[in-house]
CSV table of N, CA, C and O in Angstrom, one decimal:
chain,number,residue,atom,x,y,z
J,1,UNK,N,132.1,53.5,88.5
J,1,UNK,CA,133.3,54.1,89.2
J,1,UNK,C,133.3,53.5,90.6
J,1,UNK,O,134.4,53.4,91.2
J,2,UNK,N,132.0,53.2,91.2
J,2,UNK,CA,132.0,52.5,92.5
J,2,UNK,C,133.0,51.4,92.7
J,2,UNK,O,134.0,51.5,93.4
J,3,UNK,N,132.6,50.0,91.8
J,3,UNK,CA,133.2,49.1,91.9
J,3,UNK,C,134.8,49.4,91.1
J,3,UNK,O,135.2,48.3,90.6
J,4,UNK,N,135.3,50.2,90.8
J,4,UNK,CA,136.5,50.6,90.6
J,4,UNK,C,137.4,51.2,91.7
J,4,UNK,O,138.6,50.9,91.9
J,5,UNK,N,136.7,52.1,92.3
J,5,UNK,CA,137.1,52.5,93.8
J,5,UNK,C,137.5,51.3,94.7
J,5,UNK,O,138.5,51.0,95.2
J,6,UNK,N,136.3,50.7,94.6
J,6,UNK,CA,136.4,49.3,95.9
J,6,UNK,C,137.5,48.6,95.8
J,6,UNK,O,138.3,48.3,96.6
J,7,UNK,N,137.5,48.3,94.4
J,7,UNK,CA,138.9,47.4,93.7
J,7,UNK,C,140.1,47.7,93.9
J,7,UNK,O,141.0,47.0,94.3
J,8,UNK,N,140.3,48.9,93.6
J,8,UNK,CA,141.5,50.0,94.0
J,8,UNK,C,141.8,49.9,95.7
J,8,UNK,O,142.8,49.6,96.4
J,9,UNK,N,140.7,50.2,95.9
J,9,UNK,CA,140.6,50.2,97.8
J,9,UNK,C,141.7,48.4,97.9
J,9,UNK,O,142.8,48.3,98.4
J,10,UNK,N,140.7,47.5,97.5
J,10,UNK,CA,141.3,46.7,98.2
J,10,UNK,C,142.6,46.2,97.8
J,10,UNK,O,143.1,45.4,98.6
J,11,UNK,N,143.4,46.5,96.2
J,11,UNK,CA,144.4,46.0,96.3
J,11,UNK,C,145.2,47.1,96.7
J,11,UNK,O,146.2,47.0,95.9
J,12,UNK,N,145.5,48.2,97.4
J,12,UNK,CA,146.2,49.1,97.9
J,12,UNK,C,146.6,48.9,99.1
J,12,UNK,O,147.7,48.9,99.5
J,13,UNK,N,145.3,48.4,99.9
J,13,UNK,CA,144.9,47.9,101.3
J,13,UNK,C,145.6,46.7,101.6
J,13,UNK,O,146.3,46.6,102.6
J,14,UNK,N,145.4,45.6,100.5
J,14,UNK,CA,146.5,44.0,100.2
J,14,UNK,C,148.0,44.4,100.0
J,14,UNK,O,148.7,43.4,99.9
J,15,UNK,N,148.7,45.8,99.9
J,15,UNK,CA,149.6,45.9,99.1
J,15,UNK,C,150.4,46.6,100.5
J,15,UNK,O,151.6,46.9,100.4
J,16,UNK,N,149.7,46.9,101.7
J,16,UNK,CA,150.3,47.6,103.2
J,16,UNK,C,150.4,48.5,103.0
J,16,UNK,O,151.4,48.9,103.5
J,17,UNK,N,149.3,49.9,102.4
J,17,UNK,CA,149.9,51.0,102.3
J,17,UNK,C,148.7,51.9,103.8
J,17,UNK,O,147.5,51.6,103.9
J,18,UNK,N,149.3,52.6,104.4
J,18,UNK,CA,148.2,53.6,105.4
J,18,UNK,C,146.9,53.3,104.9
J,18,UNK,O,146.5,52.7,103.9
J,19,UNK,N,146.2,53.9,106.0
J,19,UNK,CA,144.6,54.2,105.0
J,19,UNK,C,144.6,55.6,104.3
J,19,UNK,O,143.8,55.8,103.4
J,20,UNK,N,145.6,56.5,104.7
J,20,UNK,CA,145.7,57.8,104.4
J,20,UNK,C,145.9,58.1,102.9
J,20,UNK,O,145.3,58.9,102.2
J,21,UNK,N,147.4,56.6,102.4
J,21,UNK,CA,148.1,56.8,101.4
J,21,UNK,C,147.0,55.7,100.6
J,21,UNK,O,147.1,55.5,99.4
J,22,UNK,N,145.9,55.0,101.3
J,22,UNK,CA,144.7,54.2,100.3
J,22,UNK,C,144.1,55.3,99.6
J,22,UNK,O,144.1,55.4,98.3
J,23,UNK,N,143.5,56.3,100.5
J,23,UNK,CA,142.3,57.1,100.1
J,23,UNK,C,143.0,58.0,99.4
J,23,UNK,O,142.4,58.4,98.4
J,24,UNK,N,144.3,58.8,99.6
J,24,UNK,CA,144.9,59.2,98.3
J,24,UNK,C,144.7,58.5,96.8
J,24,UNK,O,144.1,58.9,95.7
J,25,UNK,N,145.5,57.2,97.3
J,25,UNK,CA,145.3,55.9,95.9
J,25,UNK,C,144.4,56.1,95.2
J,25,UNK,O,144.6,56.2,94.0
J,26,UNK,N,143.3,56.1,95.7
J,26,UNK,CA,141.9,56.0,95.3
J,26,UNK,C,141.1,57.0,94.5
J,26,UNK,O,140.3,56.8,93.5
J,27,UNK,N,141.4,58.2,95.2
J,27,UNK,CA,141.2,59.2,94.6
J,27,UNK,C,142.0,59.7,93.4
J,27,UNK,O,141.4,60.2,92.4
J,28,UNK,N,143.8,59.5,93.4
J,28,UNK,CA,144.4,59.4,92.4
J,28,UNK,C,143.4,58.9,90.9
J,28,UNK,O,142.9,59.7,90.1
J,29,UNK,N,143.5,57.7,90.8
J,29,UNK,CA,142.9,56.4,90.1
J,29,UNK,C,141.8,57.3,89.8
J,29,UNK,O,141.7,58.0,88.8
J,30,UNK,N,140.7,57.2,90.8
J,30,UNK,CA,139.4,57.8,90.4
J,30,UNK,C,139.6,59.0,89.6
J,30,UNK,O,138.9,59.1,88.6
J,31,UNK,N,140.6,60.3,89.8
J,31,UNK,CA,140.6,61.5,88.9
J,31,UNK,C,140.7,61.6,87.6
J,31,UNK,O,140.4,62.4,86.8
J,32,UNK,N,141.7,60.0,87.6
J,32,UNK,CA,142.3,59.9,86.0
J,32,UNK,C,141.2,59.2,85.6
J,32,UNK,O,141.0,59.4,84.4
J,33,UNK,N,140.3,58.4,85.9
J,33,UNK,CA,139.2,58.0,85.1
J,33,UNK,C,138.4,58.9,84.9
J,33,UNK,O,137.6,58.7,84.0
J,34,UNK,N,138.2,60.2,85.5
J,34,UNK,CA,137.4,60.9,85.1
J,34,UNK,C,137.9,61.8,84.3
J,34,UNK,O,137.1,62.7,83.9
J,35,UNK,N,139.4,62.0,84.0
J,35,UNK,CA,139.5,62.9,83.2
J,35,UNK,C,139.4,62.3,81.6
J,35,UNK,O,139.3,62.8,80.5
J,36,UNK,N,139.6,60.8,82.0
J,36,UNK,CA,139.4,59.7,80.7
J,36,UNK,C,137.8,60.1,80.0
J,36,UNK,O,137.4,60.3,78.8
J,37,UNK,N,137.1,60.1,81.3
J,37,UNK,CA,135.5,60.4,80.6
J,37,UNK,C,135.3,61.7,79.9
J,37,UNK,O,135.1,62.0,78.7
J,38,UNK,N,135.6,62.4,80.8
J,38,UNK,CA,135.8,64.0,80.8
J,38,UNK,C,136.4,64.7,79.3
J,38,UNK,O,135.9,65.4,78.6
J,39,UNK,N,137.6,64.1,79.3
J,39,UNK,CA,138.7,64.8,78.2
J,39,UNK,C,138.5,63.6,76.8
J,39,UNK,O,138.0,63.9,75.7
J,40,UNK,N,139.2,62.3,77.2
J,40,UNK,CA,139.1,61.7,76.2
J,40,UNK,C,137.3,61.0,75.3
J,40,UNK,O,137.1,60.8,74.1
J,41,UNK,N,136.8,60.9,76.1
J,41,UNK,CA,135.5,60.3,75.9
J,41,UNK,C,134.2,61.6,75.9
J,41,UNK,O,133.2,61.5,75.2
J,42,UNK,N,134.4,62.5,76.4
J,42,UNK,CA,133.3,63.8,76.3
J,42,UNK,C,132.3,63.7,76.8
J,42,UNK,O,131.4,64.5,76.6
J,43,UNK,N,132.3,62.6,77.5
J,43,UNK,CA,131.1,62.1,78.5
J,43,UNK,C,130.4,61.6,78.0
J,43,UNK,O,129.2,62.0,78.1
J,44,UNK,N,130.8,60.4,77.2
J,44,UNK,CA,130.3,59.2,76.6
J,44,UNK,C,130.1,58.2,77.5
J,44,UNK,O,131.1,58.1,78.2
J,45,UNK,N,129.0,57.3,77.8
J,45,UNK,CA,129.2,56.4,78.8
J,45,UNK,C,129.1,55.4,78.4
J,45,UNK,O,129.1,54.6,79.2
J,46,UNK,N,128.8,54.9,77.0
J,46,UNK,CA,129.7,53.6,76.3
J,46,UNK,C,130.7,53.4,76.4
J,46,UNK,O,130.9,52.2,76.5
J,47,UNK,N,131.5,54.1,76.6
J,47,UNK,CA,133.2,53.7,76.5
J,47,UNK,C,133.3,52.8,77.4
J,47,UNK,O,132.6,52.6,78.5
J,48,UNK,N,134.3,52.1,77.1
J,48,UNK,CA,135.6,51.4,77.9
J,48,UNK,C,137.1,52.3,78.8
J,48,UNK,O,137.9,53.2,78.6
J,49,UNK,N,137.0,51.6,79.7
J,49,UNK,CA,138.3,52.0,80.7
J,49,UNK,C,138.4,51.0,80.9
J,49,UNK,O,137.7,50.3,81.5
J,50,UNK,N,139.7,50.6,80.3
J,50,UNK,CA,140.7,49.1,80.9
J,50,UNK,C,141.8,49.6,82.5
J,50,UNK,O,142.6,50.5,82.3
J,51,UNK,N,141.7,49.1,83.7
J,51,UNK,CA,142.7,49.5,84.6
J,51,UNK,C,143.4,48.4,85.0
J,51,UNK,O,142.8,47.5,85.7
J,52,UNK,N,144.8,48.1,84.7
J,52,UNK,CA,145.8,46.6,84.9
J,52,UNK,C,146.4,47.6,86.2
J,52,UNK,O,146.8,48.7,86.2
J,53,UNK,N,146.3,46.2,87.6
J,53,UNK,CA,147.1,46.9,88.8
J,53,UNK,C,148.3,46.0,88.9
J,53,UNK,O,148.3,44.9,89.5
J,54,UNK,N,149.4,46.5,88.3
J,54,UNK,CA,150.5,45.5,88.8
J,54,UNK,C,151.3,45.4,90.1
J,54,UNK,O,151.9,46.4,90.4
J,55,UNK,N,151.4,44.4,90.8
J,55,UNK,CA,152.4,44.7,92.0
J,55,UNK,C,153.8,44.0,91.7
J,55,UNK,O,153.9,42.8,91.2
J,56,UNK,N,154.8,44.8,92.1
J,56,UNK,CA,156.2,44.2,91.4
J,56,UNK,C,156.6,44.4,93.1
J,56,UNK,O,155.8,44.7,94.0
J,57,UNK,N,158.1,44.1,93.3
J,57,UNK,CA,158.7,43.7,94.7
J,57,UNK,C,159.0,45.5,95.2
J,57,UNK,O,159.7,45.7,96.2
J,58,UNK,N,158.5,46.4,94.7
J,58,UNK,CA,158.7,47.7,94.9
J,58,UNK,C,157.8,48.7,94.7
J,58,UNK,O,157.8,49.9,95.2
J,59,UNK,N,156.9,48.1,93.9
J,59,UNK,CA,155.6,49.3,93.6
J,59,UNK,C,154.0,48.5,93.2
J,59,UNK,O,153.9,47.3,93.1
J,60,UNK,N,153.0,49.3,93.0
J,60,UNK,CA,152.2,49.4,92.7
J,60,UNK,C,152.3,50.4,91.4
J,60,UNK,O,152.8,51.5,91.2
J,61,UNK,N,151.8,49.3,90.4
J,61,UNK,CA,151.7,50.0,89.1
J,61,UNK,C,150.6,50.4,88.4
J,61,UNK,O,150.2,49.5,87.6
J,62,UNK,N,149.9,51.4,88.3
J,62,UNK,CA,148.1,51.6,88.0
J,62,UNK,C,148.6,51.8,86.4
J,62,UNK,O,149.5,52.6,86.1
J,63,UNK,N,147.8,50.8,85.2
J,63,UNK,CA,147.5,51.2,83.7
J,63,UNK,C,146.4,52.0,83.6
J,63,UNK,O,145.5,51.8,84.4
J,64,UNK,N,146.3,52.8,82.9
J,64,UNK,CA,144.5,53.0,82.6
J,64,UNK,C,144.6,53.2,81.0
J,64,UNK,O,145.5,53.8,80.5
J,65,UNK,N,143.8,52.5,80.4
J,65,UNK,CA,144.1,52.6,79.4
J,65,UNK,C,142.5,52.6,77.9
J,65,UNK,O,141.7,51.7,77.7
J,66,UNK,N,142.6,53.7,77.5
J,66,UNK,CA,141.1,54.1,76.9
J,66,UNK,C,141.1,53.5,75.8
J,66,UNK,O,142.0,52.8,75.7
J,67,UNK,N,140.4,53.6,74.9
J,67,UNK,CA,139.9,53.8,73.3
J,67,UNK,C,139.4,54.8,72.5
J,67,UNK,O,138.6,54.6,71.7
J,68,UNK,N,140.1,56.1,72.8
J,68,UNK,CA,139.9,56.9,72.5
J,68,UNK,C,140.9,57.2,71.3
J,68,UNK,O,141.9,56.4,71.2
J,69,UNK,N,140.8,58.3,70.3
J,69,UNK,CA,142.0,59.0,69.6
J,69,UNK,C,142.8,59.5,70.5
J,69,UNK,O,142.9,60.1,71.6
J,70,UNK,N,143.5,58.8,69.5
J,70,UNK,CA,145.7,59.6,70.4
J,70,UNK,C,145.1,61.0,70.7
J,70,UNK,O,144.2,61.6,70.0
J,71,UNK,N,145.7,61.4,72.0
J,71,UNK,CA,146.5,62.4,72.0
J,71,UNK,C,147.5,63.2,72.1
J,71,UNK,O,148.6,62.6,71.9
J,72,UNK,N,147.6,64.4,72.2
J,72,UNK,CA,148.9,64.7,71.9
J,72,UNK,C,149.4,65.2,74.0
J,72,UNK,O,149.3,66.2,74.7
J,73,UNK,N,149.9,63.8,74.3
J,73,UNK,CA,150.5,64.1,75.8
J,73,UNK,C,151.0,65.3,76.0
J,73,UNK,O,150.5,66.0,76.9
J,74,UNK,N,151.9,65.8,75.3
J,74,UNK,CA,152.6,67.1,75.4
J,74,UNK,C,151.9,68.2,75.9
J,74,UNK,O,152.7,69.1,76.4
J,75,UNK,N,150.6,68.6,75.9
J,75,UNK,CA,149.4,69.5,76.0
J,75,UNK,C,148.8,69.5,77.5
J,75,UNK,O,148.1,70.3,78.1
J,76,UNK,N,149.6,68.0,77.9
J,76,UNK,CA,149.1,67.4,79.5
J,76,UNK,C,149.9,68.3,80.4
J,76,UNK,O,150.8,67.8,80.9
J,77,UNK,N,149.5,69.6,80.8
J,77,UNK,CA,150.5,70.1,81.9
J,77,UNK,C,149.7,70.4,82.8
J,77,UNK,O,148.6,70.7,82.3
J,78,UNK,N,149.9,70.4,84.2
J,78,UNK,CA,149.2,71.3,85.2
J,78,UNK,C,149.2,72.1,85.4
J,78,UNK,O,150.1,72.5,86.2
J,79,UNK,N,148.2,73.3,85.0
J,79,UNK,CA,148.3,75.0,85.1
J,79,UNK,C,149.2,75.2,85.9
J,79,UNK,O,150.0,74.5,86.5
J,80,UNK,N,148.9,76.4,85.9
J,80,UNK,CA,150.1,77.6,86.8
J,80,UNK,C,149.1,77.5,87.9
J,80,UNK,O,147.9,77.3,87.6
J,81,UNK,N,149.8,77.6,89.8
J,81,UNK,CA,148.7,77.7,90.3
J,81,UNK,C,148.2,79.0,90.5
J,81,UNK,O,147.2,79.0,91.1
J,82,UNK,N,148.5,79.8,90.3
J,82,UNK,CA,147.9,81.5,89.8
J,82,UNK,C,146.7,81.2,88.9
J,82,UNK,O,145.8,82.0,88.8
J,83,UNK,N,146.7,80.1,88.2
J,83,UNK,CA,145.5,79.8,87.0
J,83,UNK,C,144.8,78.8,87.4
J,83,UNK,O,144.0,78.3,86.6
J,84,UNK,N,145.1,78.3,88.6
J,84,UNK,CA,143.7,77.2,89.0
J,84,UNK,C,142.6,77.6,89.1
J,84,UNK,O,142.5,78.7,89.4
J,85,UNK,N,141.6,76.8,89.0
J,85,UNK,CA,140.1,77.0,89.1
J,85,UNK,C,139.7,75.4,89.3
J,85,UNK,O,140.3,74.3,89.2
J,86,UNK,N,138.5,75.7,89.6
J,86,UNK,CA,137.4,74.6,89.7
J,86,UNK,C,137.7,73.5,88.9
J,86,UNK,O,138.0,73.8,87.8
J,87,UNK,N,137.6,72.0,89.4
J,87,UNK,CA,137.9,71.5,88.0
J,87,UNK,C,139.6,71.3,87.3
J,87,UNK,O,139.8,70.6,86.3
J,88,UNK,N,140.6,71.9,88.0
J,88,UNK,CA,141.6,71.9,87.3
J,88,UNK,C,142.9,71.2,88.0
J,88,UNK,O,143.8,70.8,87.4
J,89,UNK,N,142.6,71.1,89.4
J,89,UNK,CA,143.1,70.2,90.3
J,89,UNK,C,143.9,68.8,90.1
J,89,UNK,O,144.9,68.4,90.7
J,90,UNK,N,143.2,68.0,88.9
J,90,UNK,CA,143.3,66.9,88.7
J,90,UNK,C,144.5,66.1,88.7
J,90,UNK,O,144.7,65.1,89.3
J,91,UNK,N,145.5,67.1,87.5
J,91,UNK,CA,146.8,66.1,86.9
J,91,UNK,C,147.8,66.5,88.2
J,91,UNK,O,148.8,65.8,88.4
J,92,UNK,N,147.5,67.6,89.1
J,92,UNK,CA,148.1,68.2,90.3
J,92,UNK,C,148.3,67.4,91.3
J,92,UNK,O,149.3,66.9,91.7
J,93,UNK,N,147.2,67.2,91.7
J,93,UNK,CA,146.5,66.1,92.4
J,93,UNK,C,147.2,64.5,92.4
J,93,UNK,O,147.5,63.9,93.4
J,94,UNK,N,147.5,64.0,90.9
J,94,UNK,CA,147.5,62.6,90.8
J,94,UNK,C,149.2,62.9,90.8
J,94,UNK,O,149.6,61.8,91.1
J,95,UNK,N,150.1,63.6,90.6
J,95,UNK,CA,151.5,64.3,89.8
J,95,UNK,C,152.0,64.0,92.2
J,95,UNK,O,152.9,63.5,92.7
J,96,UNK,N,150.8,64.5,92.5
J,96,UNK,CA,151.3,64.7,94.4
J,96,UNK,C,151.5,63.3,94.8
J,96,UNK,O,152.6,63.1,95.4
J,97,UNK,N,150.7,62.5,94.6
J,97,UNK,CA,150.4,61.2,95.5
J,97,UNK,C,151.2,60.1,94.9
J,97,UNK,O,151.9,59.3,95.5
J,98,UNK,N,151.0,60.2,93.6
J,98,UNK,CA,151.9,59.0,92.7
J,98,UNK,C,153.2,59.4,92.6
J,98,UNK,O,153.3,60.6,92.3
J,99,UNK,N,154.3,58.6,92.6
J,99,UNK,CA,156.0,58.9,92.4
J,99,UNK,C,155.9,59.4,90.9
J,99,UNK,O,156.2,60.5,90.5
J,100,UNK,N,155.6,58.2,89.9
J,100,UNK,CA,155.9,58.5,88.5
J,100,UNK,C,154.5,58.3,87.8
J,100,UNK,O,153.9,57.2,87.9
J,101,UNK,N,154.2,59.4,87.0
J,101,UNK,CA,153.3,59.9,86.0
J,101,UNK,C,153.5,59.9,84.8
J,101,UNK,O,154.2,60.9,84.5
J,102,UNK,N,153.2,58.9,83.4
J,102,UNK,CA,153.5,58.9,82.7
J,102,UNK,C,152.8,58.5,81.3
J,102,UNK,O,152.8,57.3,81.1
J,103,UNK,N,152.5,59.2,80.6
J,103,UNK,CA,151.5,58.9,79.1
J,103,UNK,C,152.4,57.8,78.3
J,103,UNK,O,153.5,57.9,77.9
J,104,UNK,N,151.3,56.8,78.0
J,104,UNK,CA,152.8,55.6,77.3
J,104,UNK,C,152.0,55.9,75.7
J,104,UNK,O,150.8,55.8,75.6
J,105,UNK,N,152.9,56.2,74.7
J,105,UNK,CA,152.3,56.1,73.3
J,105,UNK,C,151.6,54.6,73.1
J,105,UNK,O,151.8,53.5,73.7
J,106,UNK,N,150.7,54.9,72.1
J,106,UNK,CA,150.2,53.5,71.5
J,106,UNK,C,150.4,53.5,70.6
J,106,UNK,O,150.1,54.7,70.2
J,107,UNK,N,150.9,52.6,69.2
J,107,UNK,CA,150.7,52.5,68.4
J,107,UNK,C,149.8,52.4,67.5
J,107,UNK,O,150.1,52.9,66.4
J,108,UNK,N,148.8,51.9,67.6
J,108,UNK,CA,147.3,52.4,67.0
J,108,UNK,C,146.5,53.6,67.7
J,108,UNK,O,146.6,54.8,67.6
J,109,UNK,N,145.5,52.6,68.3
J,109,UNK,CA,144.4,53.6,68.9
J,109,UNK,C,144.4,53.7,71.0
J,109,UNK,O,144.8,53.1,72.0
J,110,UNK,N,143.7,54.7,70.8
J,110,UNK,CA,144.0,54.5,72.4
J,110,UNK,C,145.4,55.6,72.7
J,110,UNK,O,146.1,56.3,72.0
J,111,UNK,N,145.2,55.1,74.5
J,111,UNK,CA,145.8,56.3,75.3
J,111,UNK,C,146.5,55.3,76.6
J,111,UNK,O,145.8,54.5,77.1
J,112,UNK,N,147.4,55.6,76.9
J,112,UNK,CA,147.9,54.5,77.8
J,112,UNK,C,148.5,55.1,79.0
J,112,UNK,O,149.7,55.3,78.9
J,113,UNK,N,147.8,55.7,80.6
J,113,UNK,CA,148.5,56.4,81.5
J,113,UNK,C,148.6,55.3,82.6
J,113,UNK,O,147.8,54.4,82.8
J,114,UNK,N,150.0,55.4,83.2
J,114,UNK,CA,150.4,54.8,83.9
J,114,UNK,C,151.3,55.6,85.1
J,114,UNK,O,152.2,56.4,84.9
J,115,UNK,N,150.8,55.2,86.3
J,115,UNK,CA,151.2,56.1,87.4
J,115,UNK,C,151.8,54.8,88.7
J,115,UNK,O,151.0,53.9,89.1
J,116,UNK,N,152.8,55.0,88.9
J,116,UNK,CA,153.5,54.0,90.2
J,116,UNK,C,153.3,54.8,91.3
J,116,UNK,O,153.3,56.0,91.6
J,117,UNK,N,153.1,53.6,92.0
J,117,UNK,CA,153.3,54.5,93.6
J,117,UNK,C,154.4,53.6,93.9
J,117,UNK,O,154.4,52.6,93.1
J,118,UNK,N,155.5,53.6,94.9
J,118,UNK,CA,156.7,52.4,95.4
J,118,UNK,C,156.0,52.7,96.9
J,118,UNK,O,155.5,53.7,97.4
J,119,UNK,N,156.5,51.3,97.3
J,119,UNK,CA,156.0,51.2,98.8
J,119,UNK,C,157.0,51.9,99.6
J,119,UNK,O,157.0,52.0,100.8
């Protein structure tokens, strides 16, 4: 996760964003890989995390994309905040800093989240 941070760090930092809206970025990124270990993987540390950063003339585009069984996105909501606790922060969190939040189906296997930020 170190050298995923750094990576993240530096194309955010190449891309002109604050250091404010980096360390956001970063932690974004970093939550959803861990909810990849966490939720999809069960804290398997064989797995694979593929992350594609694309930059288009308007955004920063983060893939992350597992090997895990489908899930069912629909199930993906952010508690009520009357029902937060420890731990639950995460899709809140990533839903705050990124514009668009979005589970892409796959046709086979796997899980495909993809979150923009626009400059």
């Amino acid at each position: 996760m170190k050298v995923l941070r750094q990576r993240v760090k530096e194309v955010v930092a190449s891309a002109g964003f604050s250091s404010k809206e980096q360390q956001e970025l970063v932690l974004a990124v970093d939550e959803a890989c861990s909810n990849i270990i966490k939720h999809a993987y069960h804290f398997k540390s064989d797995r694979e995390i593929h992350l594609i950063i694309l930059k288009t003339d308007e955004a920063l585009i983060f893939q992350l994309r597992d090997d895990a069984n489908q899930v069912d996105t629909s199930k993906f909501k952010p508690r009520e905040w009357d029902q937060i606790r420890p731990g639950g922060l995460g899709l809140h969190f990533i839903q705050e800093v990124m514009d668009k939040v979005a589970f892409i189906e796959a046709e086979t296997m796997g899980n495909t989240l993809e979150m923009v930020k626009y400059f």
